XYZ file of C-alpha atoms in Angstrom:
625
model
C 0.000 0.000 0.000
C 1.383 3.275 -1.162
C 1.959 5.669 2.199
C 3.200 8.757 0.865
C 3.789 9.637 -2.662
C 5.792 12.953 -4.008
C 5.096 14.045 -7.563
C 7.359 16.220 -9.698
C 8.367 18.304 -6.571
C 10.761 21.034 -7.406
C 12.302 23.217 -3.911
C 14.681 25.658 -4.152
C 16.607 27.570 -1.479
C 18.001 30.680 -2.261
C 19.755 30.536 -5.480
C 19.954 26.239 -5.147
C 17.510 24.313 -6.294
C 17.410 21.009 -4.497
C 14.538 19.133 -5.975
C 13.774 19.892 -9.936
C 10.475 17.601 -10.905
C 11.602 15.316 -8.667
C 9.291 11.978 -7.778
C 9.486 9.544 -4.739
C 6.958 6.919 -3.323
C 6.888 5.169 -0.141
C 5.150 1.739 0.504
C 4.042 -0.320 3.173
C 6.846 -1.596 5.232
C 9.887 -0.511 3.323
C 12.922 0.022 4.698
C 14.627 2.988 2.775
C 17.818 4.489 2.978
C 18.628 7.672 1.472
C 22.050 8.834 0.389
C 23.549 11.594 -1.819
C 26.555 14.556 -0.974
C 26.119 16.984 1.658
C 23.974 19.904 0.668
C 21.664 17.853 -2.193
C 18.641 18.235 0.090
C 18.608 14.534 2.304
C 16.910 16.610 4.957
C 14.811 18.715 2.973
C 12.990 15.346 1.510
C 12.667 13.957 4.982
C 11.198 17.469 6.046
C 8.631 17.007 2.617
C 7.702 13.728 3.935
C 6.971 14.663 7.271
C 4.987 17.626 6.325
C 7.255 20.150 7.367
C 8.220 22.305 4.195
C 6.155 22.541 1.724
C 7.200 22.222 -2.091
C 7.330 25.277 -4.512
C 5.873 22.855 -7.208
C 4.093 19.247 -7.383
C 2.555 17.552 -4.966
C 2.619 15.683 -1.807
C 0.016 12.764 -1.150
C -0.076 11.088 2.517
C -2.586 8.589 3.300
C -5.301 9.257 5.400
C -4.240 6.818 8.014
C -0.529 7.228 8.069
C 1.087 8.378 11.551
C 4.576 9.512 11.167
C 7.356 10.595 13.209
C 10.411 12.641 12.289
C 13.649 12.586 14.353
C 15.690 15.495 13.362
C 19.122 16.149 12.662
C 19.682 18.472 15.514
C 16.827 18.404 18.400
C 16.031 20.989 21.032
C 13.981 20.548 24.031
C 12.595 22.956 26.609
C 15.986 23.419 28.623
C 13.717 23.176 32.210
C 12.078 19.863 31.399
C 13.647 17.143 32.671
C 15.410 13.996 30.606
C 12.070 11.599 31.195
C 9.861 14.544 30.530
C 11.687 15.078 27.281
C 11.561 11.512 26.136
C 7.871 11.291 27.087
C 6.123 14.461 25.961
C 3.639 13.825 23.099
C 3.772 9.648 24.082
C 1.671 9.250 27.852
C -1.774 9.220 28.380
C -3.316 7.756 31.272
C -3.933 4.573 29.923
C -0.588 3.815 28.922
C 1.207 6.082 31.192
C 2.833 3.096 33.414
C 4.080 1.022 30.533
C 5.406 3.840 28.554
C 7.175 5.473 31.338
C 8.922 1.667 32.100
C 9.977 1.766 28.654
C 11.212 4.973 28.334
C 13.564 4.341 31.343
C 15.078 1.121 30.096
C 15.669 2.657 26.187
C 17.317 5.128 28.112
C 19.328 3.566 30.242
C 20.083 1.382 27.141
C 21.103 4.562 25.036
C 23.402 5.795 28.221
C 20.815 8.029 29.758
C 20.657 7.230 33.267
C 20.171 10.651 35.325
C 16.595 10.871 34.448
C 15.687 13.999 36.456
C 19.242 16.046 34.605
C 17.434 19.029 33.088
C 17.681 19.047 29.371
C 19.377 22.583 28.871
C 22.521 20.463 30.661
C 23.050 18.044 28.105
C 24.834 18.019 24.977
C 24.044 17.801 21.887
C 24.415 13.893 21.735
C 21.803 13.131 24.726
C 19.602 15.301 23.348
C 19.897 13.188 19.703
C 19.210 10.299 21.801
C 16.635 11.429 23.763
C 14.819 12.315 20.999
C 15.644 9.350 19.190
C 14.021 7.363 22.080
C 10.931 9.341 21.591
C 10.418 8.532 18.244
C 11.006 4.935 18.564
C 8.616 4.963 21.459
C 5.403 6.153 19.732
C 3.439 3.747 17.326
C 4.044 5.547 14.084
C 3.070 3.948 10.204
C 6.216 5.790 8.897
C 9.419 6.622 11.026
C 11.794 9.442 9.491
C 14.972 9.257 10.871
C 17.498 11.577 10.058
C 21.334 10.492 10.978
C 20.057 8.005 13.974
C 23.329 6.421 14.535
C 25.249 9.699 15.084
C 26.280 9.867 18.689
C 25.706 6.657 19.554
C 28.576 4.335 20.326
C 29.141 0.410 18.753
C 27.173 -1.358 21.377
C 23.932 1.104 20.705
C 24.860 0.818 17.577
C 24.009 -2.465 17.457
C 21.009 -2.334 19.373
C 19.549 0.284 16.750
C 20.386 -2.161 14.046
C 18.398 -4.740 15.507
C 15.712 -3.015 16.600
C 15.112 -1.331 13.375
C 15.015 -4.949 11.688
C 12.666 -6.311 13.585
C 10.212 -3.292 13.505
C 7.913 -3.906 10.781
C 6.113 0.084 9.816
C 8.054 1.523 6.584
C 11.088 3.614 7.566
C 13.598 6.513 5.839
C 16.461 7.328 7.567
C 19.631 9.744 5.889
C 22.616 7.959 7.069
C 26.274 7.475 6.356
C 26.667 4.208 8.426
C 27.997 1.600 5.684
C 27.028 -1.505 7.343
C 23.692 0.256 9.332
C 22.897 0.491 5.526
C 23.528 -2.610 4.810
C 22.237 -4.281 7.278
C 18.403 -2.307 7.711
C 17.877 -1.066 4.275
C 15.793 -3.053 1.413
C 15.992 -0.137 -0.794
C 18.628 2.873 -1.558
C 17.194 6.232 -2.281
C 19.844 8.666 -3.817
C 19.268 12.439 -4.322
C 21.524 13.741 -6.677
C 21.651 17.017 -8.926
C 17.829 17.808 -8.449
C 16.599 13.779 -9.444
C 16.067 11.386 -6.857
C 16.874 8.244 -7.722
C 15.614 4.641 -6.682
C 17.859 1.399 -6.153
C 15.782 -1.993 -4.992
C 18.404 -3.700 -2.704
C 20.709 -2.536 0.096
C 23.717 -0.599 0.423
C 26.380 -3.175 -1.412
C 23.508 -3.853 -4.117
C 23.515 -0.173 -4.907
C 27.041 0.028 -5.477
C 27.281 -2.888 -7.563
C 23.772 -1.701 -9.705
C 25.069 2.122 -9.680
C 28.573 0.652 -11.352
C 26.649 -0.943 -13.917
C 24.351 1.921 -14.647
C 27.225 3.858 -14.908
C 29.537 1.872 -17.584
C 26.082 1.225 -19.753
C 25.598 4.783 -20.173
C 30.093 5.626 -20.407
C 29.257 2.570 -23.151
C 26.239 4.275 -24.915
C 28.312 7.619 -25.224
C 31.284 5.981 -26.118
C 28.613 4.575 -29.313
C 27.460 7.711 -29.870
C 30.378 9.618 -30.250
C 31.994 6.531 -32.319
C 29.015 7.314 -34.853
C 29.255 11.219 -34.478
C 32.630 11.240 -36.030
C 31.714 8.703 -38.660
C 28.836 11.412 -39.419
C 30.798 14.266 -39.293
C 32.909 13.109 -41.414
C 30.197 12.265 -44.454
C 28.729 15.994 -43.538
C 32.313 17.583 -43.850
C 32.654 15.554 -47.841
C 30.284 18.014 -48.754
C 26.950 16.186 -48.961
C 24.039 18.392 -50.006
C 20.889 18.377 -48.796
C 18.938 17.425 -51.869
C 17.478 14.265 -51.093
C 15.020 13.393 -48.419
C 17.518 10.618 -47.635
C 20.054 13.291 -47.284
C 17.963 15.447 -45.346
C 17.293 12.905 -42.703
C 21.407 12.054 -42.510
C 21.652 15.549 -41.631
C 19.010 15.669 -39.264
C 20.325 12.607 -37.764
C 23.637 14.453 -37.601
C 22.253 17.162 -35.792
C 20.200 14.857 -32.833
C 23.195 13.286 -32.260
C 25.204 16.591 -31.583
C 22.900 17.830 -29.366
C 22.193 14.907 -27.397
C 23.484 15.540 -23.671
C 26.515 12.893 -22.472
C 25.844 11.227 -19.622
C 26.241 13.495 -16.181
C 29.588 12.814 -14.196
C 29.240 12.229 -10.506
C 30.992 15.178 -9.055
C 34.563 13.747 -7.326
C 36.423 14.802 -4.479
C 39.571 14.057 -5.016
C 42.474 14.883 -2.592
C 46.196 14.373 -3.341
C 48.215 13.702 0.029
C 49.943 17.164 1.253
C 51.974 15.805 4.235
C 54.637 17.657 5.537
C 57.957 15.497 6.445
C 58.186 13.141 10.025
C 61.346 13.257 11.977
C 62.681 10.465 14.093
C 60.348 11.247 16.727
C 56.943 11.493 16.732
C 54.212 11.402 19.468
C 54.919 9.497 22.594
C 52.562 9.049 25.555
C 54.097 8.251 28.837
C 51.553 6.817 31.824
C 48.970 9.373 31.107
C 46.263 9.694 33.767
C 43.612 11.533 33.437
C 40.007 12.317 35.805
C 37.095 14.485 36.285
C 36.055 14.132 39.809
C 35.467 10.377 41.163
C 35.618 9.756 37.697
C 38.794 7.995 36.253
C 39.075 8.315 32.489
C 42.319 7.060 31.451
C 44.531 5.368 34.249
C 48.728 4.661 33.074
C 48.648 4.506 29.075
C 51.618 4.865 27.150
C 51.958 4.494 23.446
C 54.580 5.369 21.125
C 53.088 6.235 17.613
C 55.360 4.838 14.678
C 55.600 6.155 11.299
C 52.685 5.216 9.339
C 50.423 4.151 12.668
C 47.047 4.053 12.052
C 45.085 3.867 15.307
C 41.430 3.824 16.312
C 40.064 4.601 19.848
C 36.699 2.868 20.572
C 34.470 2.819 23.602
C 31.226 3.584 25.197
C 30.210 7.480 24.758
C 31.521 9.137 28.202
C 34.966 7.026 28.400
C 37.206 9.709 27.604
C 38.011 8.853 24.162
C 37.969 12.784 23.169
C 39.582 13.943 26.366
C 42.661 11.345 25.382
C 42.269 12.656 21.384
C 42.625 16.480 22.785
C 45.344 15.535 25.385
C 47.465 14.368 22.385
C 46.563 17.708 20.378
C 47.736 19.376 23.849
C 44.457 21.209 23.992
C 43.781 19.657 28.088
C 46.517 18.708 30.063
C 46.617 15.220 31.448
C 46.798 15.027 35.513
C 50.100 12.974 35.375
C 52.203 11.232 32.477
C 53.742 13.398 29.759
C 53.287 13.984 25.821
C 56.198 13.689 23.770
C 55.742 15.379 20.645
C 58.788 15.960 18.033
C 60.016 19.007 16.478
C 58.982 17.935 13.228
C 55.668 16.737 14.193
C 52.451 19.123 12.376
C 49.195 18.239 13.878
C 45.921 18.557 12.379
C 42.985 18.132 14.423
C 39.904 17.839 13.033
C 37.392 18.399 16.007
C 33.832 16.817 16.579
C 31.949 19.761 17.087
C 32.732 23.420 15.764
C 33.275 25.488 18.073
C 30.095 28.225 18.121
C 30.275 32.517 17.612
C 32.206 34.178 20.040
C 34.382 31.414 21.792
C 37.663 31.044 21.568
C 38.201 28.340 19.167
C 42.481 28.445 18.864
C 43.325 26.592 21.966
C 46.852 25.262 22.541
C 47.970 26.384 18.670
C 45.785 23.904 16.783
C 42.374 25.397 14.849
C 39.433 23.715 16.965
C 37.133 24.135 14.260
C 36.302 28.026 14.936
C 34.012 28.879 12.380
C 32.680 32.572 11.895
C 29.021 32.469 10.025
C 29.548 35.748 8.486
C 33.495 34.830 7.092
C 33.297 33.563 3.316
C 34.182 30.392 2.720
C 37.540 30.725 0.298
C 38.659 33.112 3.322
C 37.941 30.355 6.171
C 40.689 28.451 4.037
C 42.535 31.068 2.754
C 43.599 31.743 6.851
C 45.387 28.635 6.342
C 47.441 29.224 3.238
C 46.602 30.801 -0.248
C 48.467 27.929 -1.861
C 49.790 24.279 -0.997
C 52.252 22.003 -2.863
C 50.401 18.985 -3.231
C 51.682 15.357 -5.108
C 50.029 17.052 -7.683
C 52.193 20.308 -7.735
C 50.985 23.671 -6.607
C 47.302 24.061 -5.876
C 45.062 27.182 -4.627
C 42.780 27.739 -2.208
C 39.899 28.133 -4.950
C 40.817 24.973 -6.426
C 40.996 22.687 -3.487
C 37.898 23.856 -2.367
C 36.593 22.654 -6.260
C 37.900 19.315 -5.569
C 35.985 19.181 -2.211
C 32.800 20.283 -4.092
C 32.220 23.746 -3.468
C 31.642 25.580 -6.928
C 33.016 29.030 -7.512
C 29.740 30.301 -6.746
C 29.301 29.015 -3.185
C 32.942 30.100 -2.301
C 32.103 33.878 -1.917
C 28.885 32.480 -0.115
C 29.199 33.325 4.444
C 29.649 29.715 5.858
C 26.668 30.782 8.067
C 24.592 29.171 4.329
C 26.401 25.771 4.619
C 24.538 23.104 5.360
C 25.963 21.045 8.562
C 27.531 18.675 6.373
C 28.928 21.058 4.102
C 30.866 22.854 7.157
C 31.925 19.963 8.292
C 33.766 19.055 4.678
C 35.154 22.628 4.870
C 36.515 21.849 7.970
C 38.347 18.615 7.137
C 39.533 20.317 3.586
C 40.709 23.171 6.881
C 42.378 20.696 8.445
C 44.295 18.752 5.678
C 45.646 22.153 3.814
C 47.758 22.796 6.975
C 49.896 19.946 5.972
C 50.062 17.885 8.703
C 51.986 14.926 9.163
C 49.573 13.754 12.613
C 45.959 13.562 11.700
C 43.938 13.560 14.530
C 40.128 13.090 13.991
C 37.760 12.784 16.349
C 34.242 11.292 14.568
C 35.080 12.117 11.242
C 32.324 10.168 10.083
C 29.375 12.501 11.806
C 27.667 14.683 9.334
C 29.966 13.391 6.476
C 28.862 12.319 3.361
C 29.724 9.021 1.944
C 31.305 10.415 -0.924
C 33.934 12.634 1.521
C 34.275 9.939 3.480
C 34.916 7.524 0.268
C 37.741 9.625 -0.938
C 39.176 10.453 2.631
C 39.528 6.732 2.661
C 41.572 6.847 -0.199
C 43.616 9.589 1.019
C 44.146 7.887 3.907
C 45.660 4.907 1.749
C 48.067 7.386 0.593
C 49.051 9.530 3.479
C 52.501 9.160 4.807
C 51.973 10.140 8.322
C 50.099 8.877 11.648
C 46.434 8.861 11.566
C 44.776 8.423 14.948
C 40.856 8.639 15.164
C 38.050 7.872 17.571
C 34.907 6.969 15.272
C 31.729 4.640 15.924
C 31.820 3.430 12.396
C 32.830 -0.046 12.112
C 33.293 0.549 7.927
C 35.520 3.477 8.405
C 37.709 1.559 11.441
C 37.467 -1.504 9.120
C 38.756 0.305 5.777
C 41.148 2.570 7.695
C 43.053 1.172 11.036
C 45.178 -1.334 11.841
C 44.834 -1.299 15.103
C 42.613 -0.642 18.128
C 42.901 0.401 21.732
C 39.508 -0.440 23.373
C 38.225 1.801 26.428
C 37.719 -0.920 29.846
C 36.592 -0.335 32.816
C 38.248 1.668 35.221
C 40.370 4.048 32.230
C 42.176 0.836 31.065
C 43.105 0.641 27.062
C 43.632 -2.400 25.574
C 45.246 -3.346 22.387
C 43.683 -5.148 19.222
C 45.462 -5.727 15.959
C 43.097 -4.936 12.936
C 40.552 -3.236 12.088
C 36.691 -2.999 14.130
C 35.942 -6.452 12.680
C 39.226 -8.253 14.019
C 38.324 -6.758 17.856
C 34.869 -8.061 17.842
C 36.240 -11.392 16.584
C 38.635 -11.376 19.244
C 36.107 -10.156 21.543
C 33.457 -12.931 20.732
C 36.116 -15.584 21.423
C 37.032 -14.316 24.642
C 33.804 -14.528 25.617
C 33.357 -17.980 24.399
C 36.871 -19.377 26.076
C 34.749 -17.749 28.918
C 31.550 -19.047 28.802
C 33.152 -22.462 28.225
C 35.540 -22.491 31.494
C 32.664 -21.179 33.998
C 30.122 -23.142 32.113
C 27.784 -19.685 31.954
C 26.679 -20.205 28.392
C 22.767 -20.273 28.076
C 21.359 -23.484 27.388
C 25.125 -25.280 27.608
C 25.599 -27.292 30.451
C 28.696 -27.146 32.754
C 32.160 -28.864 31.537
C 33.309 -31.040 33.967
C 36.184 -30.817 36.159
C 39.050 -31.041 34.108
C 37.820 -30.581 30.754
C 37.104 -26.588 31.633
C 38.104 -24.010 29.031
C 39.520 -27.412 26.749
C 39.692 -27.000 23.008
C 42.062 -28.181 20.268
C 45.665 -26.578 20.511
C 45.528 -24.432 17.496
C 41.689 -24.802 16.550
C 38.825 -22.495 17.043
C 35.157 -22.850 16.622
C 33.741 -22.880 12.658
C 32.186 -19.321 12.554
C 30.299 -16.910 9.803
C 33.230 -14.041 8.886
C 31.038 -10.604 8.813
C 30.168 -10.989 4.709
C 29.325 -14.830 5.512
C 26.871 -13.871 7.987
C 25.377 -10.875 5.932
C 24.967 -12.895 2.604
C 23.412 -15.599 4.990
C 20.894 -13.358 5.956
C 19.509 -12.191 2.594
C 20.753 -14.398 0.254
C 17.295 -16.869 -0.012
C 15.425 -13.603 -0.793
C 18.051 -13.385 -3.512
C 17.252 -16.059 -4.989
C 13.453 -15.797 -4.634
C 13.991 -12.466 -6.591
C 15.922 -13.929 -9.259
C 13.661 -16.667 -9.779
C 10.655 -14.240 -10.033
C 12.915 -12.132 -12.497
C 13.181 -15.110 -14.762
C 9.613 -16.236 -14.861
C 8.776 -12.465 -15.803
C 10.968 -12.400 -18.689
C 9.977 -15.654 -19.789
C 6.997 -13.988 -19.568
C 7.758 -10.902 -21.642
C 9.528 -13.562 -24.259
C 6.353 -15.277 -24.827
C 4.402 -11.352 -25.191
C 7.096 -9.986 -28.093
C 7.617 -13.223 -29.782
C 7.288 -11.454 -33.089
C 9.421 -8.363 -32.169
C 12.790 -9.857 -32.604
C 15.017 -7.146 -31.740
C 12.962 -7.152 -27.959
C 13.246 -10.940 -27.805
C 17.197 -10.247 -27.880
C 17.300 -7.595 -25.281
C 15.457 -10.010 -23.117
C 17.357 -13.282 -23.972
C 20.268 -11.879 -22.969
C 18.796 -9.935 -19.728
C 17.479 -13.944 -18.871
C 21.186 -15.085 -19.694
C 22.427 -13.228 -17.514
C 20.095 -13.706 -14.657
C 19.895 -17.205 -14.978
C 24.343 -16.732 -14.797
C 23.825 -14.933 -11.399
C 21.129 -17.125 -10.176
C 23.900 -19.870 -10.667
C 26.479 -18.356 -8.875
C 23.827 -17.689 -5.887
C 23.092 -21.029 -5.213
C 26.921 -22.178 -5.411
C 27.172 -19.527 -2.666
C 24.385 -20.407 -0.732
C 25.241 -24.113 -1.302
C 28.530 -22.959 0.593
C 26.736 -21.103 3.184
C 24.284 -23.907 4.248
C 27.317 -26.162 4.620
C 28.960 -24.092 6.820
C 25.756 -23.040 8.949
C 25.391 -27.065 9.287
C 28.917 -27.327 10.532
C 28.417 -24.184 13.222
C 25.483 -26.137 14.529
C 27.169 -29.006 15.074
C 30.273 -26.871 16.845
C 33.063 -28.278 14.731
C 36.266 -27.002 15.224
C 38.789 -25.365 12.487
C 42.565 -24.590 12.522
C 42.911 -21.452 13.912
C 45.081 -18.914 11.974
C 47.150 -15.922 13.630
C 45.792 -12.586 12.933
């Protein structure tokens, strides 16, 4: 059943216009993601949907029925009302008042909420994200909007989201730049890109793979069409004259073909690495302790960060992963320990928040992020440097801030007119034309869109230096570090090798070796005295990797969809038996399907195999990681 339907919208703001006869439709139950570069109007849709802008042109149809709710980007709340008020204004009524108010509580204590008398005007900006994210999930609702959920919320409620959101069965669209949250919630992609919006029916890593193809069919057709313009041009330039009616229609062909648009190119931010040179010493932490009251942070860590180191933080919001991020920028001082930092060493710190009008945002010599609304945007940069020597050669200011997708046009524009996102990519661009040779960034991934954080990726690959990072994105920790220090209890770090994948791994089998010596596992009974804790030397349980378990999931509605896709061109085969140039186009579409279908079952063939042999608990050689 259709909920909401949008029909050749067209918004624009200011001099932009985000929508241009734009069309989207929402049905029963679906799980959408939407995805597209900062400033291409995510929000606005969400805002259309929800009923809170209007559109300069087209229309917007909601059933009759449909309740929605809308988390936004940036909530506010009464600062006098209290954390439970916040969470459950617009949700009691008498009836429900008892259950609802139990609920509330445990979400919240779930989401790391636990003072629920704190007055809202004394939290930040991340409790009040998930205090209104609690709010929304409370209410019944037809249609959630959710717009960046998983921001502020660390792996564990990460998770919790993820699973949550699953199981809920009302139709949902959430703007997010979680890789894996897409992959994992999402039946359909949604991207918004130059005024179009367009529609992808699988997840995340099914819109990559259908967006590639899209992409070399059309780079294919215009390769075809320019092949045959020059063939034409050629016959025009041998002097044919219009005489004929043949002739006239060769011209006229000609002429279509000229004028025919190529295929749009998605707009790329490229960066080329600008490090500056390392010296023989870099950064070295020596037993830093650090507190805030009763409350110990970080108790004795020392690290010494190589050439090349690329290090996550991780841990539960509140653990003092920033405090330990700005203690290496030498923005707060520890309480004991010291910070070794070498001559050489340039630091760029790319902050979580900016820091707002009026404060003093140059703490300890490194740029927290100050932005002025009223400054112009080539000028925010241009206090940096007017020119940097890149791999690349020499580049400007104007230029570099090309490559990070600000037109000449928006570059005279007061960064008070960015959208969050959009300061956020000036600020990184801020960061990274300083030249530094120690990136520090502290939740890069907030607010970024997944092309920025695509090619920062890829600069990442390239850069020379030491990148250290606190994130909650298990994609970005995965693609980017090679090693983790995890937040414990009591300010303890400990030490994983590899990426957000390879610590929950390691994680998961601690708690099995665990489980197995106490004999605490649900539903296992206890190992008897002397057999506690015993495994092969050198073997390990038969587990899913992180792709095994994902394809596992969806992989039989794969195949259900390819089947269906086969019986509908047979189908369409039967229907245009006597148009043969059709009956091609769909012999080979069935070819092909019938190719992938193949290769489906030899995967899920694979799949069931191994799912048999975790039942069973076999045992494999374990490798070293």
């Amino acid at each position: 059943m259709n909920l909401i339907n949008l029909e050749n919208i067209t918004k624009v703001f200011a001099e932009q216009k985000i929508f241009d006869r734009a069309s989207f439709s929402l049905q029963e139950g679906e799980k959408i993601g939407v995805i597209g570069i900062n400033g291409t109007g995510k929000t606005t849709l969400l805002k259309l949907l929800a009923g809170l802008e209007e559109p300069d042109e087209g229309t917007v149809t909601t059933a009759n029925h449909a309740v929605i709710r809308y988390l936004p980007q940036h909530p506010e709340f009464d600062p006098g009302m209290s954390s439970l008020e916040c969470v459950l204004a617009g949700n009691v009524t008498e009836e429900n008042r008892w259950t609802i108010e139990s609920d509330a509580k445990a979400m919240m204590t779930r989401l790391g909420i636990r003072d629920f008398g704190q007055p809202a005007g004394q939290l930040s900006g991340g409790e009040k994200k998930r205090l209104a994210l609690i709010s929304v999930l409370l209410s019944p609702a037809d249609i959630l909007l959710l717009d960046e959920p998983t921001n502020h919320l660390d792996n564990g409620m990460s998770d919790w989201l993820e699973d949550y959101l699953k199981k809920r069965r009302g139709a949902l669209v959430m703007v997010t730049h979680d890789r894996y949250f897409l992959d994992s919630v999402t039946s359909r992609i949604v991207e918004i890109d130059r005024g179009s919006i367009y529609s992808y029916q699988t997840n995340y890593s099914g819109f990559l793979e259908q967006k590639t193809q899209r992409r070399e069919m059309a780079e294919a057709s215009e390769r075809k069409r320019q092949s045959i313009l020059r063939v034409e041009l050629e016959w025009i330039r041998r002097g044919a004259r219009a005489r004929s009616t043949k002739q006239k229609a060769h011209i006229q062909r000609y002429e279509e073909l000229k004028d025919r648009q190529a295929p749009a190119q998605d707009a790329r931010l490229e960066i080329s690495s600008v490090s500056s040179r390392l010296g023989k010493t870099t950064v070295e932490l020596e037993h830093i302790c650090k507190s805030y009251g009763d409350k110990k942070l970080i108790d004795d860590f020392s690290y010494i960060f190589l050439k090349g180191d690329r290090v996550g933080f991780i841990g539960p919001n509140g653990c003092g992963k920033s405090t330990l991020m700005k203690i290496i920028a030498g923005i707060v001082p520890q309480d004991s320990g010291q910070v070794i930092v070498g001559q050489t060493v340039r630091m760029g710190y790319y902050a979580q928040e900016t820091v707002s009008d009026g404060e003093d945002g140059r703490d300890g010599g490194i740029d927290v992020s100050y932005m002025d609304p009223s400054q112009r945007v080539i000028d925010y940069v241009k206090d940096i440097a007017e020119y940097i020597r890149t791999a690349d050669g020499t580049v400007s200011a104007s230029a570099m801030l090309e490559q990070f997708l600000f037109p000449p046009e928006k570059q005279y524009s007061p960064i008070g007119k960015l959208s969050g996102g959009e300061k956020k990519r000036l600020n990184l661009l801020r960061v990274l034309f300083a030249s530094p040779n120690v990136i520090l960034l502290d939740e890069p991934t907030n607010n970024l869109d997944i092309a920025t954080l695509t090619v920062l990726e890829d600069y990442l690959d390239r850069f020379d230096g030491i990148v250290v990072t606190v994130s909650h994105d298990r994609y970005f920790l995965d693609r980017t570090m090679k090693r983790i220090f995890a937040f414990e209890e009591g300010g303890r770090l400990r030490q994983y090798e590899g990426g957000y994948t390879d610590y929950a791994a390691r994680k998961a089998a601690e708690r099995e070796d665990e489980e197995a010596e106490t004999g605490s596992a649900p539903g296992k009974a206890k190992a008897p005295d002397g057999e506690k804790g015993k495994r092969p030397r050198g073997a390990r349980k038969v587990k899913f990797t992180y792709k095994e378990q994902k394809d596992y999931e969806t992989i039989e509605a794969e195949l259900a969809e390819l089947e269906d896709r086969i019986a509908a061109l047979d189908g369409e085969m039967e229907a245009s038996a006597r148009d043969f140039v059709r009956l091609n186009q769909l012999a080979e579409e069935k070819q092909e399907a019938e190719a992938l279908l193949e290769e489906k079952m030899e995967r899920w063939m694979f799949l069931e195999e191994k799912a048999a042999r975790i039942e069973a608990g076999e045992m494999e050689e374990e490798t070293d990681v």
